[in-house]
Amino acid sequence: MTNLHQIAGNSVVGGNGDSRYTDYRKLWDKNPELSVLTPFPLFLDIEATNICNLRCPHCGSKANRSKGFIGLSLYKRIIDEGSENSLYGCKFHVGLKGEPLLHRQLPQMITYAKKKGLIDVYLNTNATLLTTEKVKELLDSGLDRISFSVDGYSKDYYESKRGGAVFEEVFNKILLFYYWRNVYNYKTKIRIQTIAFPDLNLEVYKRFWSSHADEVCFLDYRDITNRNNDLISSWKCPQLWQRMAIQYDGSVLLCNHDEREYGLIGYLENSSIRKLWDCSELNYVRGLHTVGNSHFLAACNGCSYRTSEIGKRIANSYF
């Protein structure tokens, strides 16, 4: 079960014929299912910045954090450790916060990850900051896949969900990226995705965007502003066996949904990713998830991702 659903095109994940990539996706699926912990995360969510140029009403946060950008030296240290430990991939934001294209060194960061052997370097962006020069830099960087987060297919609807953005401008920038990718034969795969808001017609969304991307998807709608507590289920969060989230200042989160509200696992200034991945605190969390007691954890009890996945389980049990 997943919170991302394809409605058109071919998946931008996998299918490149690389045996290492095949192994990566098998581990991605099987490790959570079997509670198998590899010595190092398969994937890192690295926060390029927690600053965003838009004001989206659905992007709520209770965390009171300073704003900033990841330093290049810290970023390279993260990628270096990952490269030494067979890290497969990374992306450049954590949770819903931050627009990675605000980081002026982002293309350089992508290139560095590719040179260090990562095979799944991924960017999710609102596309508002794309220019011809930026499109070329991103494509030249070796970026494996990109997702454009675009809610809706009309000016009024989109702009009601993406405060500060102009639909026509974003539409043309996505077309520009798609054009350059195709004309100059770059390998970067393109996804366009939306949140499945209750008032959004996904069939029309699919028809509108399917000719401008390799894949069109929607994400389950989740109420991230109100916690639904005390749901009891055997569901366990797959992220605990797949990925680790690192904020721009080197602080490491329990998962990429937490955003510091319920505490940190540690800091890279006095530890390593490998040590934190296998630390007693995180293994305790994994243990409770494994035996169906994740509702005892403050960070997990009421988590919108957990609530959504349990809700789908309950709905499917009726059929």
Short mmCIF file of C-alpha atoms in Angstrom, two decimals:
data_model
loop_
_atom_site.label_atom_id
_atom_site.label_comp_id
_atom_site.label_asym_id
_atom_site.label_seq_id
_atom_site.Cartn_x
_atom_site.Cartn_y
_atom_site.Cartn_z
CA MET A 1 0.00 0.00 0.00
CA THR A 2 1.30 3.49 -0.86
CA ASN A 3 0.17 7.09 -0.55
CA LEU A 4 1.27 7.86 -4.14
CA HIS A 5 -0.95 6.61 -6.97
CA GLN A 6 -0.21 6.58 -10.68
CA ILE A 7 -3.07 7.60 -12.97
CA ALA A 8 -1.24 8.03 -16.29
CA GLY A 9 2.04 7.13 -17.97
CA ASN A 10 4.90 4.93 -16.82
CA SER A 11 6.59 4.98 -13.44
CA VAL A 12 9.58 7.26 -13.14
CA VAL A 13 10.99 4.87 -10.52
CA GLY A 14 12.97 1.91 -11.84
CA GLY A 15 13.14 0.31 -15.21
CA ASN A 16 16.64 1.46 -16.18
CA GLY A 17 18.04 -2.05 -16.50
CA ASP A 18 20.70 -1.50 -13.83
CA SER A 19 20.99 -4.55 -11.54
CA ARG A 20 21.88 -2.30 -8.61
CA TYR A 21 18.68 -0.35 -9.16
CA THR A 22 16.69 -3.57 -9.21
CA ASP A 23 18.27 -4.60 -5.90
CA TYR A 24 17.49 -1.17 -4.46
CA ARG A 25 13.78 -1.38 -5.26
CA LYS A 26 13.55 -4.94 -3.95
CA LEU A 27 15.08 -3.83 -0.63
CA TRP A 28 12.72 -0.83 -0.58
CA ASP A 29 9.71 -3.13 -0.67
CA LYS A 30 10.98 -6.11 1.32
CA ASN A 31 12.89 -4.51 4.20
CA PRO A 32 9.80 -2.97 5.86
CA GLU A 33 7.73 -6.06 5.18
CA LEU A 34 10.28 -8.37 6.82
CA SER A 35 11.63 -5.81 9.36
CA VAL A 36 15.12 -6.13 7.87
CA LEU A 37 17.49 -3.29 8.72
CA THR A 38 20.37 -2.64 6.34
CA PRO A 39 23.54 -1.10 7.86
CA PHE A 40 22.75 2.23 6.18
CA PRO A 41 19.56 3.94 4.91
CA LEU A 42 18.60 3.15 1.34
CA PHE A 43 17.64 6.78 0.74
CA LEU A 44 18.19 10.16 2.38
CA ASP A 45 15.77 13.08 2.58
CA ILE A 46 18.18 16.03 2.72
CA GLU A 47 16.70 19.44 3.41
CA ALA A 48 18.26 21.94 1.02
CA THR A 49 16.24 24.66 2.76
CA ASN A 50 13.10 25.06 4.85
CA ILE A 51 12.27 28.34 3.13
CA CYS A 52 9.52 28.44 0.52
CA ASN A 53 8.45 31.14 -1.92
CA LEU A 54 4.77 30.11 -1.80
CA ARG A 55 2.09 30.22 0.90
CA CYS A 56 0.05 27.07 0.40
CA PRO A 57 -2.89 26.81 2.84
CA HIS A 58 -2.60 23.01 3.14
CA CYS A 59 1.07 23.16 4.15
CA GLY A 60 0.66 23.44 7.92
CA SER A 61 3.43 23.19 10.52
CA LYS A 62 3.63 23.46 14.28
CA ALA A 63 7.42 23.47 14.34
CA ASN A 64 9.09 26.71 15.40
CA ARG A 65 12.35 26.61 13.51
CA SER A 66 14.96 29.04 12.29
CA LYS A 67 15.21 29.37 8.52
CA GLY A 68 18.27 28.49 6.53
CA PHE A 69 20.09 26.61 3.79
CA ILE A 70 22.28 23.55 4.04
CA GLY A 71 25.98 24.35 3.73
CA LEU A 72 27.90 22.72 0.91
CA SER A 73 30.49 21.25 3.28
CA LEU A 74 27.82 19.52 5.40
CA TYR A 75 26.03 18.31 2.29
CA LYS A 76 29.23 16.81 0.85
CA ARG A 77 29.96 15.12 4.16
CA ILE A 78 26.51 13.52 4.05
CA ILE A 79 26.94 12.34 0.46
CA ASP A 80 30.49 11.14 1.12
CA GLU A 81 29.32 8.96 4.02
CA GLY A 82 26.46 7.71 1.90
CA SER A 83 28.74 6.86 -1.00
CA GLU A 84 31.03 4.89 1.32
CA ASN A 85 28.02 2.92 2.58
CA SER A 86 26.28 2.08 -0.71
CA LEU A 87 23.58 4.75 -0.44
CA TYR A 88 21.21 4.46 -3.39
CA GLY A 89 19.49 7.81 -3.55
CA CYS A 90 18.50 11.17 -2.09
CA LYS A 91 16.14 14.08 -2.54
CA PHE A 92 16.33 17.71 -1.45
CA HIS A 93 13.46 18.44 0.88
CA VAL A 94 11.99 17.01 4.07
CA GLY A 95 8.22 16.68 4.47
CA LEU A 96 6.21 19.51 2.96
CA LYS A 97 8.48 22.40 3.85
CA GLY A 98 10.94 24.23 1.64
CA GLU A 99 11.48 24.86 -2.08
CA PRO A 100 14.82 23.32 -3.12
CA LEU A 101 15.28 25.59 -6.14
CA LEU A 102 15.85 28.49 -3.74
CA HIS A 103 19.26 26.93 -2.98
CA ARG A 104 21.65 28.47 -5.50
CA GLN A 105 24.01 25.50 -5.36
CA LEU A 106 21.36 22.85 -6.01
CA PRO A 107 22.62 21.82 -9.49
CA GLN A 108 26.13 21.50 -8.06
CA MET A 109 24.74 19.36 -5.22
CA ILE A 110 22.96 17.05 -7.67
CA THR A 111 26.12 16.67 -9.77
CA TYR A 112 28.12 15.81 -6.66
CA ALA A 113 25.68 13.07 -5.65
CA LYS A 114 25.79 11.55 -9.13
CA LYS A 115 29.60 11.63 -9.22
CA LYS A 116 29.61 9.82 -5.87
CA GLY A 117 27.61 6.95 -7.34
CA LEU A 118 24.02 7.59 -6.23
CA ILE A 119 21.56 6.09 -8.72
CA ASP A 120 18.30 7.74 -7.64
CA VAL A 121 18.80 11.50 -7.25
CA TYR A 122 15.37 13.07 -7.07
CA LEU A 123 13.97 16.61 -6.97
CA ASN A 124 10.47 17.70 -6.00
CA THR A 125 9.67 21.32 -6.84
CA ASN A 126 6.76 23.69 -7.30
CA ALA A 127 8.40 24.75 -10.61
CA THR A 128 7.83 28.48 -10.05
CA LEU A 129 11.54 29.33 -10.05
CA LEU A 130 12.47 27.53 -13.25
CA THR A 131 14.19 29.56 -15.97
CA THR A 132 15.81 28.44 -19.20
CA GLU A 133 19.20 28.59 -17.50
CA LYS A 134 17.98 26.65 -14.46
CA VAL A 135 16.35 24.00 -16.66
CA LYS A 136 19.63 23.45 -18.49
CA GLU A 137 21.62 23.31 -15.23
CA LEU A 138 19.28 20.71 -13.75
CA LEU A 139 19.32 18.54 -16.85
CA ASP A 140 23.11 18.82 -17.18
CA SER A 141 23.51 17.86 -13.51
CA GLY A 142 22.48 14.26 -14.19
CA LEU A 143 19.24 14.46 -12.20
CA ASP A 144 17.49 11.09 -12.37
CA ARG A 145 13.90 12.19 -11.78
CA ILE A 146 11.88 15.28 -11.03
CA SER A 147 8.36 15.79 -9.70
CA PHE A 148 6.41 18.96 -10.33
CA SER A 149 3.82 19.53 -7.61
CA VAL A 150 0.87 21.16 -9.34
CA ASP A 151 -2.55 21.09 -7.71
CA GLY A 152 -5.25 21.23 -10.33
CA TYR A 153 -5.53 22.15 -14.00
CA SER A 154 -7.19 25.57 -14.01
CA LYS A 155 -6.02 29.01 -12.99
CA ASP A 156 -8.56 29.65 -10.23
CA TYR A 157 -8.23 26.25 -8.62
CA TYR A 158 -4.43 26.08 -8.77
CA GLU A 159 -3.90 29.58 -7.43
CA SER A 160 -6.29 28.91 -4.54
CA LYS A 161 -4.05 26.02 -3.48
CA ARG A 162 -0.65 27.52 -4.28
CA GLY A 163 -0.59 31.00 -2.77
CA GLY A 164 1.72 33.34 -4.66
CA ALA A 165 2.02 31.27 -7.85
CA VAL A 166 0.60 32.09 -11.29
CA PHE A 167 -0.83 29.14 -13.17
CA GLU A 168 0.10 30.25 -16.69
CA GLU A 169 3.72 30.86 -15.69
CA VAL A 170 4.08 27.48 -13.97
CA PHE A 171 2.43 25.68 -16.89
CA ASN A 172 4.87 27.25 -19.37
CA LYS A 173 7.87 26.46 -17.19
CA ILE A 174 6.90 22.79 -16.98
CA LEU A 175 6.46 22.72 -20.76
CA LEU A 176 9.90 24.28 -21.12
CA PHE A 177 11.49 21.56 -18.99
CA TYR A 178 9.62 18.83 -20.87
CA TYR A 179 10.67 20.35 -24.23
CA TRP A 180 14.35 20.63 -23.33
CA ARG A 181 14.41 17.09 -21.91
CA ASN A 182 12.94 15.66 -25.10
CA VAL A 183 14.70 17.74 -27.74
CA TYR A 184 18.17 17.30 -26.24
CA ASN A 185 17.67 13.65 -25.19
CA TYR A 186 18.30 13.97 -21.47
CA LYS A 187 17.46 10.96 -19.30
CA THR A 188 15.72 12.81 -16.45
CA LYS A 189 12.26 11.34 -15.88
CA ILE A 190 9.35 13.70 -15.25
CA ARG A 191 6.37 13.27 -12.96
CA ILE A 192 3.51 15.71 -12.41
CA GLN A 193 1.60 15.20 -9.18
CA THR A 194 -1.16 16.67 -7.07
CA ILE A 195 -2.73 16.15 -3.71
CA ALA A 196 -6.11 14.45 -4.16
CA PHE A 197 -8.20 17.22 -2.64
CA PRO A 198 -11.85 16.20 -2.21
CA ASP A 199 -13.02 18.79 -4.77
CA LEU A 200 -10.45 17.90 -7.47
CA ASN A 201 -11.52 15.89 -10.52
CA LEU A 202 -8.62 13.46 -10.98
CA GLU A 203 -9.88 12.19 -14.33
CA VAL A 204 -9.70 15.71 -15.78
CA TYR A 205 -6.33 16.23 -14.08
CA LYS A 206 -5.01 13.09 -15.78
CA ARG A 207 -6.22 14.18 -19.22
CA PHE A 208 -4.84 17.69 -18.83
CA TRP A 209 -1.31 16.73 -17.74
CA SER A 210 -0.63 13.31 -19.29
CA SER A 211 0.92 14.71 -22.48
CA HIS A 212 3.41 16.84 -20.53
CA ALA A 213 5.14 14.23 -18.37
CA ASP A 214 6.23 10.60 -18.23
CA GLU A 215 3.94 9.94 -15.29
CA VAL A 216 0.95 11.62 -13.64
CA CYS A 217 0.17 10.80 -10.00
CA PHE A 218 -1.84 11.89 -7.03
CA LEU A 219 -1.02 11.79 -3.34
CA ASP A 220 -3.63 10.84 -0.78
CA TYR A 221 -5.21 13.85 0.87
CA ARG A 222 -4.21 14.01 4.54
CA ASP A 223 -5.25 16.46 7.22
CA ILE A 224 -1.87 17.42 8.63
CA THR A 225 -3.22 20.10 10.96
CA ASN A 226 -5.33 17.82 13.19
CA ARG A 227 -4.04 14.60 14.73
CA ASN A 228 -6.32 11.55 14.85
CA ASN A 229 -5.02 9.87 18.01
CA ASP A 230 -5.26 6.37 19.48
CA LEU A 231 -5.82 4.35 16.33
CA ILE A 232 -4.69 0.78 17.02
CA SER A 233 -3.36 -1.22 14.10
CA SER A 234 -0.65 -3.68 13.09
CA TRP A 235 0.40 -1.27 10.33
CA LYS A 236 4.07 -0.32 10.55
CA CYS A 237 5.70 2.67 8.92
CA PRO A 238 7.95 1.56 6.04
CA GLN A 239 10.14 4.66 6.33
CA LEU A 240 11.80 3.25 9.44
CA TRP A 241 13.48 0.62 7.26
CA GLN A 242 13.92 2.71 4.11
CA ARG A 243 15.06 6.27 4.66
CA MET A 244 16.36 8.93 7.01
CA ALA A 245 15.53 12.64 7.11
CA ILE A 246 18.25 15.26 7.67
CA GLN A 247 17.48 18.93 8.15
CA TYR A 248 19.58 21.76 6.77
CA ASP A 249 21.44 22.24 10.08
CA GLY A 250 22.46 18.59 10.35
CA SER A 251 19.76 17.56 12.80
CA VAL A 252 18.26 14.13 12.12
CA LEU A 253 14.55 13.42 12.45
CA LEU A 254 12.63 10.31 13.42
CA CYS A 255 11.08 10.45 9.94
CA ASN A 256 10.31 12.98 7.22
CA HIS A 257 6.78 13.54 8.60
CA ASP A 258 7.89 14.63 12.07
CA GLU A 259 9.61 17.98 11.40
CA ARG A 260 11.04 18.26 14.90
CA GLU A 261 7.72 18.46 16.70
CA TYR A 262 8.45 15.32 18.71
CA GLY A 263 12.22 15.54 19.06
CA LEU A 264 15.31 14.55 17.16
CA ILE A 265 17.32 11.37 16.82
CA GLY A 266 20.59 13.31 16.94
CA TYR A 267 22.97 15.71 15.22
CA LEU A 268 25.57 15.03 12.56
CA GLU A 269 27.99 17.44 14.22
CA ASN A 270 28.70 14.79 16.86
CA SER A 271 27.60 11.57 15.19
CA SER A 272 27.29 9.80 11.83
CA ILE A 273 24.33 8.74 9.73
CA ARG A 274 25.31 5.11 10.13
CA LYS A 275 25.35 5.32 13.94
CA LEU A 276 22.07 7.22 14.14
CA TRP A 277 20.37 4.82 11.73
CA ASP A 278 21.06 1.95 14.14
CA CYS A 279 20.71 3.87 17.42
CA SER A 280 18.77 2.54 20.40
CA GLU A 281 16.07 5.25 20.16
CA LEU A 282 15.24 4.45 16.54
CA ASN A 283 15.39 0.70 17.11
CA TYR A 284 12.93 1.11 20.00
CA VAL A 285 10.54 2.85 17.61
CA ARG A 286 11.00 0.09 15.04
CA GLY A 287 10.29 -2.49 17.71
CA LEU A 288 6.96 -0.94 18.68
CA HIS A 289 5.94 -0.70 15.03
CA THR A 290 6.85 -4.34 14.46
CA VAL A 291 4.54 -5.59 17.21
CA GLY A 292 1.64 -3.26 16.37
CA ASN A 293 2.16 -0.81 19.24
CA SER A 294 3.14 2.32 17.33
CA HIS A 295 0.16 4.16 18.86
CA PHE A 296 2.17 4.29 22.11
CA LEU A 297 4.66 6.67 20.45
CA ALA A 298 3.85 10.37 20.68
CA ALA A 299 5.36 11.04 17.25
CA CYS A 300 3.38 8.25 15.58
CA ASN A 301 0.08 8.37 17.45
CA GLY A 302 -2.05 10.65 15.28
CA CYS A 303 0.51 10.99 12.48
CA SER A 304 -1.43 11.93 9.34
CA TYR A 305 0.45 9.38 7.23
CA ARG A 306 -0.26 6.60 9.73
CA THR A 307 -3.91 7.69 9.99
CA SER A 308 -4.31 7.67 6.21
CA GLU A 309 -2.73 4.24 5.75
CA ILE A 310 -4.78 2.67 8.56
CA GLY A 311 -7.91 4.25 7.11
CA LYS A 312 -7.23 2.62 3.75
CA ARG A 313 -6.73 -0.73 5.46
CA ILE A 314 -10.08 -0.40 7.20
CA ALA A 315 -11.82 0.63 3.96
CA ASN A 316 -10.29 -2.26 2.02
CA SER A 317 -11.39 -4.76 4.68
CA TYR A 318 -15.00 -4.14 3.71
CA PHE A 319 -14.45 -5.41 0.16
#
